[in-house]
């Protein structure tokens, strides 16, 4: 995947950080964190000092991060870390389709180059199975000022907990919403859809009536779990379906999954060409340029849509919850991808790495990132999501974002084998969208793979 375009910040980095710090300190009563609070000398199972004060002054922290998060670390957290601690962040960005495997390789291949991993939550089991993440259970328990009760309940356990142990802290609270071009909708007499059938009808009308000058929809269909997987799961949840049943077996091959897949097939002729080659960057750029009328994607897009430096649709867009379908009338979002920060078992400075992730996921940093256009980071803390200051930044998208993150979003599997199972699913979805595989047969084959891979 090509690197994301770097969106210029609306002010200088130092002024932006200072402004965000003043706002959040006033709103949430947060001061700068200089070190971890000392509470004793217990040791966690990993050997990490569970409650020992750690000095980050002058520290250099090496991070492997998801490529769309590059601005968050280099332009926002990096300068803030240098300003507060005189330290340095060395950031290596990895394309999202390689992130989990590269993190495992760094540990098992013997390089041990990194201290902190920005990890997909659905890759958590794979990373733990490879002994790539430090068990932070005792350390988190000993550091009450982390404020774990402030992490959104919808993301805290899914992002960090596996088999009763915690391996990280939530960093990016990812769900999807449906953005639409209000100007285009008005021009062609279309209303924001509440069902997936209405979505397909609106997409077809806009593409046809505009003569192809505007596409009715932009469908993220790149053949990786983070992209095509999200598009399918959004529709699956809308139809009232789920990925796994109460026993952990595959549950997406029934009528809800078939309807979800069929809508991806139906909308393809009306969508920006070609969905299976459309990734995160291409989709965002096309929507912000006014080339497409609808895009279901991550909630931070609204910040960029209002940024004249990156958007041609300032004040010309709207946002609604994801549509429903079939007999389901209750909208439901999904935890689409989502990220935590964890400590690499190969790090030679695990105590400092843990101190860093505490700092990077605190309320001040979460607000800074979630309220900055282009950061790619969404709220992970209740105090940020519910604050008036975040509402000012998120604007008209605020209520829809809050609804998704405070509800009961569909959680992806995260045990060992989950990345492979999800890739097998999107591979079959792509064959059906291409027309080379019967939709039901594609889902059945994916379900069979899940049964073998996940047990």
Short mmCIF file of C-alpha atoms in Angstrom, two decimals:
data_model
loop_
_atom_site.label_atom_id
_atom_site.label_comp_id
_atom_site.label_asym_id
_atom_site.label_seq_id
_atom_site.Cartn_x
_atom_site.Cartn_y
_atom_site.Cartn_z
CA UNK A 1 0.00 0.00 0.00
CA UNK A 2 1.28 3.45 -0.78
CA UNK A 3 2.02 5.78 2.11
CA UNK A 4 -0.83 8.03 3.22
CA UNK A 5 -0.71 11.63 2.14
CA UNK A 6 0.56 13.85 4.90
CA UNK A 7 -2.09 16.47 5.65
CA UNK A 8 -0.64 19.79 6.82
CA UNK A 9 -1.77 20.74 10.28
CA UNK A 10 -3.95 23.84 10.53
CA UNK A 11 -1.47 25.49 12.91
CA UNK A 12 2.13 24.85 13.84
CA UNK A 13 2.62 21.68 15.81
CA UNK A 14 3.82 23.44 18.94
CA UNK A 15 0.86 25.82 19.00
CA UNK A 16 -1.56 22.96 18.37
CA UNK A 17 -0.15 20.85 21.18
CA UNK A 18 -0.18 23.78 23.57
CA UNK A 19 -3.74 24.64 22.62
CA UNK A 20 -4.99 21.06 23.03
CA UNK A 21 -3.17 20.80 26.37
CA UNK A 22 -4.79 23.99 27.69
CA UNK A 23 -8.25 22.90 26.56
CA UNK A 24 -8.02 19.43 28.03
CA UNK A 25 -6.38 20.49 31.26
CA UNK A 26 -9.26 22.90 31.79
CA UNK A 27 -11.95 20.43 30.77
CA UNK A 28 -10.62 17.27 32.40
CA UNK A 29 -8.30 18.49 35.13
CA UNK A 30 -5.20 16.75 33.77
CA UNK A 31 -1.63 17.77 34.42
CA UNK A 32 1.51 16.67 32.63
CA UNK A 33 2.80 13.21 33.47
CA UNK A 34 6.50 13.16 34.27
CA UNK A 35 6.87 9.63 35.59
CA UNK A 36 4.94 6.59 36.73
CA UNK A 37 3.74 6.73 40.32
CA UNK A 38 5.80 4.64 42.72
CA UNK A 39 3.71 2.17 44.69
CA UNK A 40 6.14 -0.62 45.53
CA UNK A 41 8.58 -3.01 43.95
CA UNK A 42 6.38 -5.89 42.79
CA UNK A 43 7.36 -7.62 39.55
CA UNK A 44 4.98 -8.82 36.86
CA UNK A 45 5.31 -12.25 35.31
CA UNK A 46 7.35 -10.70 32.49
CA UNK A 47 9.91 -9.10 34.78
CA UNK A 48 8.46 -5.63 34.13
CA UNK A 49 8.64 -3.45 37.22
CA UNK A 50 4.95 -3.34 38.08
CA UNK A 51 4.90 -0.19 40.18
CA UNK A 52 8.35 1.37 40.07
CA UNK A 53 8.79 5.02 39.16
CA UNK A 54 10.24 5.32 35.65
CA UNK A 55 12.00 8.41 34.37
CA UNK A 56 11.33 9.15 30.70
CA UNK A 57 13.63 12.18 30.58
CA UNK A 58 15.84 11.94 27.51
CA UNK A 59 14.44 8.52 26.55
CA UNK A 60 14.41 7.25 22.98
CA UNK A 61 11.45 4.98 22.24
CA UNK A 62 11.35 2.91 19.05
CA UNK A 63 7.90 2.13 17.69
CA UNK A 64 6.45 -0.01 14.91
CA UNK A 65 3.14 1.56 13.92
CA UNK A 66 0.28 1.24 11.46
CA UNK A 67 1.06 3.37 8.41
CA UNK A 68 -2.13 5.51 8.56
CA UNK A 69 -1.09 6.45 12.13
CA UNK A 70 2.18 7.99 11.03
CA UNK A 71 1.06 11.60 11.53
CA UNK A 72 -0.22 10.79 15.02
CA UNK A 73 3.21 9.63 16.13
CA UNK A 74 5.56 11.84 14.14
CA UNK A 75 3.72 15.17 14.04
CA UNK A 76 1.76 15.05 17.30
CA UNK A 77 3.09 12.60 19.89
CA UNK A 78 6.72 13.04 18.83
CA UNK A 79 6.91 16.81 19.40
CA UNK A 80 4.86 16.50 22.60
CA UNK A 81 7.21 13.80 23.92
CA UNK A 82 10.25 15.91 23.11
CA UNK A 83 8.72 19.00 24.71
CA UNK A 84 7.76 17.20 27.92
CA UNK A 85 10.65 14.78 28.38
CA UNK A 86 13.41 15.95 26.04
CA UNK A 87 13.09 12.51 24.49
CA UNK A 88 12.69 11.15 20.99
CA UNK A 89 10.31 8.81 19.18
CA UNK A 90 11.79 6.74 16.37
CA UNK A 91 8.82 5.63 14.28
CA UNK A 92 8.71 2.91 11.64
CA UNK A 93 5.43 2.77 9.71
CA UNK A 94 4.23 -0.54 8.25
CA UNK A 95 1.43 -1.05 5.69
CA UNK A 96 -1.64 -2.38 7.48
CA UNK A 97 -1.64 -5.69 5.59
CA UNK A 98 1.82 -6.50 6.99
CA UNK A 99 1.66 -5.02 10.49
CA UNK A 100 1.06 -8.11 12.66
CA UNK A 101 3.48 -10.32 10.74
CA UNK A 102 6.23 -7.69 10.86
CA UNK A 103 5.80 -7.29 14.61
CA UNK A 104 6.13 -11.03 15.12
CA UNK A 105 9.15 -11.16 12.82
CA UNK A 106 10.93 -8.43 14.77
CA UNK A 107 10.73 -10.55 17.91
CA UNK A 108 11.19 -14.05 16.50
CA UNK A 109 13.70 -13.05 13.84
CA UNK A 110 16.10 -11.83 16.50
CA UNK A 111 16.28 -8.16 15.51
CA UNK A 112 14.43 -6.94 18.60
CA UNK A 113 14.55 -3.43 17.22
CA UNK A 114 11.35 -2.04 18.73
CA UNK A 115 10.10 -1.13 22.19
CA UNK A 116 6.42 -0.48 21.44
CA UNK A 117 3.97 -2.06 19.01
CA UNK A 118 0.88 -0.25 17.68
CA UNK A 119 -1.12 -3.47 17.21
CA UNK A 120 -4.41 -4.54 15.61
CA UNK A 121 -6.68 -5.94 18.31
CA UNK A 122 -7.68 -8.82 16.02
CA UNK A 123 -3.97 -9.74 15.89
CA UNK A 124 -3.68 -9.88 19.69
CA UNK A 125 -3.87 -13.68 19.96
CA UNK A 126 -1.37 -14.14 17.16
CA UNK A 127 1.09 -11.78 18.86
CA UNK A 128 0.65 -13.41 22.26
CA UNK A 129 0.99 -16.88 20.75
CA UNK A 130 4.30 -15.72 19.24
CA UNK A 131 5.43 -14.35 22.64
CA UNK A 132 5.74 -10.89 21.11
CA UNK A 133 3.84 -8.83 23.73
CA UNK A 134 4.66 -8.36 27.40
CA UNK A 135 1.97 -9.39 29.90
CA UNK A 136 0.98 -6.06 31.47
CA UNK A 137 -1.66 -7.40 33.87
CA UNK A 138 0.21 -6.73 37.11
CA UNK A 139 1.69 -3.48 35.87
CA UNK A 140 -1.73 -2.11 34.95
CA UNK A 141 -3.14 -3.22 38.30
CA UNK A 142 -0.34 -1.52 40.19
CA UNK A 143 -0.69 1.79 38.34
CA UNK A 144 -4.14 3.01 39.28
CA UNK A 145 -3.52 6.44 37.77
CA UNK A 146 -3.77 4.89 34.29
CA UNK A 147 -7.49 5.38 34.78
CA UNK A 148 -8.63 2.11 33.26
CA UNK A 149 -12.23 2.86 34.27
CA UNK A 150 -12.10 5.78 31.83
CA UNK A 151 -11.39 3.58 28.82
CA UNK A 152 -14.54 2.98 26.82
CA UNK A 153 -16.08 -0.33 27.99
CA UNK A 154 -16.77 -1.21 24.36
CA UNK A 155 -13.04 -1.26 23.55
CA UNK A 156 -11.09 -1.92 26.77
CA UNK A 157 -11.52 -5.69 26.99
CA UNK A 158 -11.64 -6.39 23.24
CA UNK A 159 -8.44 -4.43 22.62
CA UNK A 160 -6.35 -5.64 25.56
CA UNK A 161 -7.69 -8.79 27.26
CA UNK A 162 -6.89 -12.36 26.21
CA UNK A 163 -7.38 -15.44 28.40
CA UNK A 164 -7.62 -13.32 31.53
CA UNK A 165 -4.45 -11.31 30.91
CA UNK A 166 -3.93 -7.80 29.55
CA UNK A 167 -1.30 -7.06 26.94
CA UNK A 168 -1.76 -3.38 26.14
CA UNK A 169 -3.79 -0.20 26.52
CA UNK A 170 -6.43 1.05 24.03
CA UNK A 171 -5.10 3.61 21.57
CA UNK A 172 -7.59 4.04 18.71
CA UNK A 173 -11.33 3.43 19.25
CA UNK A 174 -12.32 2.41 15.74
CA UNK A 175 -15.87 2.13 14.45
CA UNK A 176 -17.46 3.09 11.13
CA UNK A 177 -20.23 5.55 10.26
CA UNK A 178 -21.75 6.52 6.92
CA UNK A 179 -20.60 9.83 5.46
CA UNK A 180 -22.47 11.38 2.56
CA UNK A 181 -22.11 14.39 0.28
CA UNK A 182 -25.10 16.56 1.20
CA UNK A 183 -24.71 18.80 -1.84
CA UNK A 184 -24.83 15.81 -4.21
CA UNK A 185 -27.79 14.32 -2.34
CA UNK A 186 -29.73 17.56 -2.71
CA UNK A 187 -28.82 17.89 -6.39
CA UNK A 188 -30.21 14.45 -7.23
CA UNK A 189 -33.09 14.37 -4.77
CA UNK A 190 -31.71 11.63 -2.55
CA UNK A 191 -32.19 11.22 1.20
CA UNK A 192 -29.62 9.76 3.63
CA UNK A 193 -30.27 6.01 3.66
CA UNK A 194 -31.52 4.17 6.74
CA UNK A 195 -31.43 0.72 5.09
CA UNK A 196 -28.91 -0.97 2.83
CA UNK A 197 -31.57 -1.25 0.12
CA UNK A 198 -31.99 2.53 0.23
CA UNK A 199 -28.21 2.87 0.08
CA UNK A 200 -28.01 0.77 -3.09
CA UNK A 201 -30.89 2.65 -4.70
CA UNK A 202 -29.32 6.02 -3.89
CA UNK A 203 -25.95 4.93 -5.24
CA UNK A 204 -27.46 3.71 -8.51
CA UNK A 205 -29.54 6.88 -9.01
CA UNK A 206 -26.66 9.26 -8.41
CA UNK A 207 -24.26 7.42 -10.70
CA UNK A 208 -26.85 7.16 -13.47
CA UNK A 209 -28.31 10.67 -13.21
CA UNK A 210 -24.88 12.30 -13.02
CA UNK A 211 -23.68 10.45 -16.10
CA UNK A 212 -20.80 9.11 -14.07
CA UNK A 213 -19.46 12.52 -13.10
CA UNK A 214 -20.12 11.55 -9.49
CA UNK A 215 -20.23 7.99 -8.23
CA UNK A 216 -23.07 7.12 -5.89
CA UNK A 217 -20.82 5.23 -3.49
CA UNK A 218 -17.22 4.60 -2.59
CA UNK A 219 -16.70 1.04 -1.41
CA UNK A 220 -13.47 0.16 0.39
CA UNK A 221 -12.76 -3.27 -1.06
CA UNK A 222 -9.00 -3.79 -0.95
CA UNK A 223 -8.52 -7.49 -0.26
CA UNK A 224 -7.34 -7.29 3.36
CA UNK A 225 -9.32 -7.64 6.61
CA UNK A 226 -8.92 -3.97 7.56
CA UNK A 227 -10.59 -2.84 4.31
CA UNK A 228 -12.90 -5.34 2.60
CA UNK A 229 -13.41 -7.06 5.94
CA UNK A 230 -14.80 -3.83 7.41
CA UNK A 231 -17.14 -3.24 4.47
CA UNK A 232 -18.60 -6.73 4.76
CA UNK A 233 -18.86 -6.68 8.55
CA UNK A 234 -20.63 -3.29 8.48
CA UNK A 235 -23.35 -4.83 6.35
CA UNK A 236 -23.38 -8.08 8.32
CA UNK A 237 -24.01 -6.15 11.54
CA UNK A 238 -26.68 -4.07 9.78
CA UNK A 239 -28.57 -7.21 8.89
CA UNK A 240 -28.40 -8.37 12.50
CA UNK A 241 -25.68 -10.94 11.88
CA UNK A 242 -22.43 -11.67 13.63
CA UNK A 243 -19.09 -13.30 12.88
CA UNK A 244 -19.13 -16.08 15.47
CA UNK A 245 -21.82 -17.81 17.52
CA UNK A 246 -21.93 -18.35 21.28
CA UNK A 247 -19.64 -21.36 20.93
CA UNK A 248 -17.09 -19.49 18.84
CA UNK A 249 -18.05 -21.13 15.57
CA UNK A 250 -18.44 -19.22 12.29
CA UNK A 251 -21.86 -17.55 12.03
CA UNK A 252 -21.55 -15.36 8.93
CA UNK A 253 -22.62 -17.87 6.26
CA UNK A 254 -26.36 -17.63 6.94
CA UNK A 255 -28.95 -15.32 5.44
CA UNK A 256 -27.52 -12.20 7.11
CA UNK A 257 -24.07 -12.81 5.66
CA UNK A 258 -25.45 -13.65 2.24
CA UNK A 259 -27.47 -10.43 2.18
CA UNK A 260 -24.40 -8.44 3.27
CA UNK A 261 -22.26 -9.93 0.52
CA UNK A 262 -24.99 -9.48 -2.08
CA UNK A 263 -25.13 -5.75 -1.33
CA UNK A 264 -21.39 -5.46 -1.98
CA UNK A 265 -21.98 -7.17 -5.31
CA UNK A 266 -25.04 -5.06 -6.16
CA UNK A 267 -23.43 -1.69 -5.44
CA UNK A 268 -20.17 -2.37 -7.31
CA UNK A 269 -21.38 -1.07 -10.74
CA UNK A 270 -22.45 2.22 -9.11
CA UNK A 271 -19.31 2.61 -7.03
CA UNK A 272 -16.01 4.35 -7.65
CA UNK A 273 -14.01 2.01 -9.93
CA UNK A 274 -12.90 -0.47 -8.85
CA UNK A 275 -13.92 -1.43 -5.31
CA UNK A 276 -11.47 -4.33 -4.99
CA UNK A 277 -8.61 -1.91 -5.65
CA UNK A 278 -9.90 0.82 -3.36
CA UNK A 279 -8.06 1.14 -0.07
CA UNK A 280 -8.16 3.59 2.82
CA UNK A 281 -6.23 6.41 1.14
CA UNK A 282 -7.98 6.18 -2.22
CA UNK A 283 -11.43 6.12 -0.62
CA UNK A 284 -10.81 9.10 1.65
CA UNK A 285 -9.21 11.16 -1.12
CA UNK A 286 -12.07 10.48 -3.52
CA UNK A 287 -14.74 11.42 -0.98
CA UNK A 288 -12.95 14.60 0.09
CA UNK A 289 -12.56 15.56 -3.57
CA UNK A 290 -16.31 15.19 -4.15
CA UNK A 291 -15.96 12.20 -6.48
CA UNK A 292 -18.25 9.93 -4.48
CA UNK A 293 -21.50 10.51 -2.63
CA UNK A 294 -21.31 7.91 0.18
CA UNK A 295 -18.53 6.24 2.14
CA UNK A 296 -18.78 4.02 5.21
CA UNK A 297 -15.49 4.50 7.01
CA UNK A 298 -13.78 5.51 10.24
CA UNK A 299 -15.23 8.31 12.31
CA UNK A 300 -12.27 10.71 12.06
CA UNK A 301 -13.02 11.46 8.39
CA UNK A 302 -15.32 14.29 9.48
CA UNK A 303 -12.35 16.21 10.88
CA UNK A 304 -10.64 16.09 7.49
CA UNK A 305 -13.88 16.91 5.67
CA UNK A 306 -13.95 20.24 7.52
CA UNK A 307 -10.27 20.97 6.89
CA UNK A 308 -9.85 23.22 3.81
CA UNK A 309 -6.27 21.99 3.44
CA UNK A 310 -7.51 18.50 2.53
CA UNK A 311 -11.19 18.85 1.60
CA UNK A 312 -13.25 20.28 -1.24
CA UNK A 313 -16.50 19.52 0.58
CA UNK A 314 -16.21 21.74 3.66
CA UNK A 315 -19.76 22.30 5.01
CA UNK A 316 -21.13 20.08 2.22
CA UNK A 317 -21.20 16.70 3.99
CA UNK A 318 -23.36 14.83 6.46
CA UNK A 319 -23.10 11.69 8.56
CA UNK A 320 -25.52 9.02 9.78
CA UNK A 321 -25.34 5.69 11.54
CA UNK A 322 -24.75 2.64 9.37
CA UNK A 323 -27.93 1.38 7.68
CA UNK A 324 -29.89 -1.71 8.70
CA UNK A 325 -31.36 -4.45 6.55
CA UNK A 326 -33.77 -7.36 6.39
CA UNK A 327 -35.82 -7.81 9.54
CA UNK A 328 -33.30 -5.96 11.69
CA UNK A 329 -34.31 -2.45 12.72
CA UNK A 330 -31.64 -1.74 15.32
CA UNK A 331 -28.42 -0.13 13.97
CA UNK A 332 -25.22 -1.73 15.18
CA UNK A 333 -21.65 -0.69 14.54
CA UNK A 334 -18.58 -2.92 14.64
CA UNK A 335 -15.13 -2.56 16.13
CA UNK A 336 -13.57 -2.26 12.68
CA UNK A 337 -9.86 -2.93 13.14
CA UNK A 338 -8.95 -0.90 16.26
CA UNK A 339 -5.57 -0.58 17.94
CA UNK A 340 -3.80 -0.91 21.25
CA UNK A 341 -0.26 -0.04 22.31
CA UNK A 342 1.81 -2.87 23.77
CA UNK A 343 5.37 -3.51 24.90
CA UNK A 344 7.57 -5.78 22.79
CA UNK A 345 9.07 -8.74 24.65
CA UNK A 346 12.30 -8.03 22.76
CA UNK A 347 12.62 -4.49 24.10
CA UNK A 348 15.68 -3.85 26.25
CA UNK A 349 13.83 -1.08 28.12
CA UNK A 350 10.42 -2.53 28.88
CA UNK A 351 9.87 -0.25 31.88
CA UNK A 352 10.30 2.87 29.74
CA UNK A 353 8.19 1.37 26.97
CA UNK A 354 5.38 0.75 29.46
CA UNK A 355 5.73 4.29 30.83
CA UNK A 356 5.45 5.59 27.28
CA UNK A 357 2.24 3.70 26.46
CA UNK A 358 0.73 4.99 29.70
CA UNK A 359 1.56 8.54 28.64
CA UNK A 360 0.50 8.05 24.99
CA UNK A 361 -2.93 6.66 25.90
CA UNK A 362 -3.81 9.08 28.68
CA UNK A 363 -6.72 11.51 28.39
CA UNK A 364 -4.63 14.46 27.25
CA UNK A 365 -3.00 12.56 24.40
CA UNK A 366 -6.25 10.84 23.38
CA UNK A 367 -7.94 14.23 23.11
CA UNK A 368 -5.03 15.74 21.17
CA UNK A 369 -5.10 12.92 18.63
CA UNK A 370 -8.87 12.44 18.38
CA UNK A 371 -9.46 16.16 17.79
CA UNK A 372 -6.77 16.66 15.12
CA UNK A 373 -7.59 16.20 11.44
CA UNK A 374 -5.46 13.55 9.78
CA UNK A 375 -4.29 11.78 12.93
CA UNK A 376 -6.37 8.69 12.15
CA UNK A 377 -7.14 8.28 15.85
CA UNK A 378 -10.61 8.11 17.38
CA UNK A 379 -11.61 8.40 21.06
CA UNK A 380 -10.72 5.49 23.33
CA UNK A 381 -11.65 7.21 26.61
CA UNK A 382 -15.10 8.12 27.90
CA UNK A 383 -13.95 11.48 29.24
CA UNK A 384 -12.75 12.45 25.76
CA UNK A 385 -15.75 11.11 23.85
CA UNK A 386 -18.23 12.83 26.15
CA UNK A 387 -16.37 16.15 26.48
CA UNK A 388 -17.74 19.39 25.04
CA UNK A 389 -14.31 20.11 23.58
CA UNK A 390 -14.32 16.90 21.54
CA UNK A 391 -17.85 17.71 20.37
CA UNK A 392 -16.57 21.05 19.10
CA UNK A 393 -13.85 19.30 17.12
CA UNK A 394 -16.06 16.49 15.76
CA UNK A 395 -18.94 18.82 14.95
CA UNK A 396 -22.00 17.29 13.33
CA UNK A 397 -20.50 13.77 13.56
CA UNK A 398 -20.41 13.83 17.38
CA UNK A 399 -23.72 12.15 18.21
CA UNK A 400 -23.25 9.41 15.61
CA UNK A 401 -19.72 8.68 16.86
CA UNK A 402 -20.90 8.54 20.47
CA UNK A 403 -23.75 6.22 19.55
CA UNK A 404 -21.40 3.72 17.94
CA UNK A 405 -18.68 3.69 20.60
CA UNK A 406 -21.01 3.60 23.61
CA UNK A 407 -23.27 0.91 22.18
CA UNK A 408 -22.67 -2.79 21.69
CA UNK A 409 -20.41 -2.94 18.64
CA UNK A 410 -19.69 -6.26 16.97
CA UNK A 411 -16.27 -7.54 18.10
CA UNK A 412 -13.97 -9.37 15.70
CA UNK A 413 -12.29 -12.61 16.79
CA UNK A 414 -8.80 -12.10 18.19
CA UNK A 415 -7.51 -15.52 19.21
CA UNK A 416 -4.47 -17.08 17.54
CA UNK A 417 -5.32 -17.74 13.92
CA UNK A 418 -7.75 -14.82 13.63
CA UNK A 419 -5.71 -12.86 11.04
CA UNK A 420 -5.57 -15.90 8.76
CA UNK A 421 -9.27 -16.65 9.22
CA UNK A 422 -10.19 -13.04 8.40
CA UNK A 423 -7.93 -13.07 5.33
CA UNK A 424 -9.55 -16.31 4.15
CA UNK A 425 -12.93 -14.62 4.49
CA UNK A 426 -11.99 -11.55 2.45
CA UNK A 427 -10.37 -13.72 -0.20
CA UNK A 428 -13.67 -15.53 -0.68
CA UNK A 429 -15.63 -12.27 -0.60
CA UNK A 430 -13.42 -10.90 -3.37
CA UNK A 431 -14.07 -13.96 -5.56
CA UNK A 432 -17.82 -13.47 -5.16
CA UNK A 433 -17.61 -9.74 -5.94
CA UNK A 434 -15.54 -10.53 -9.04
CA UNK A 435 -18.22 -12.97 -10.14
CA UNK A 436 -15.92 -16.00 -10.15
CA UNK A 437 -17.52 -17.66 -7.12
CA UNK A 438 -21.14 -18.15 -6.09
CA UNK A 439 -21.81 -15.91 -3.06
CA UNK A 440 -23.19 -18.69 -0.85
CA UNK A 441 -20.39 -21.04 -1.85
CA UNK A 442 -17.84 -18.34 -1.03
CA UNK A 443 -19.28 -17.87 2.45
CA UNK A 444 -19.46 -21.63 3.04
CA UNK A 445 -15.81 -22.06 2.07
CA UNK A 446 -14.78 -19.22 4.36
CA UNK A 447 -16.80 -20.74 7.22
CA UNK A 448 -15.12 -24.11 6.66
CA UNK A 449 -11.73 -22.40 6.84
CA UNK A 450 -12.71 -20.67 10.08
CA UNK A 451 -13.72 -23.97 11.62
CA UNK A 452 -10.28 -25.40 10.85
CA UNK A 453 -8.28 -22.32 11.74
CA UNK A 454 -10.04 -21.20 14.92
CA UNK A 455 -11.18 -24.60 16.15
#
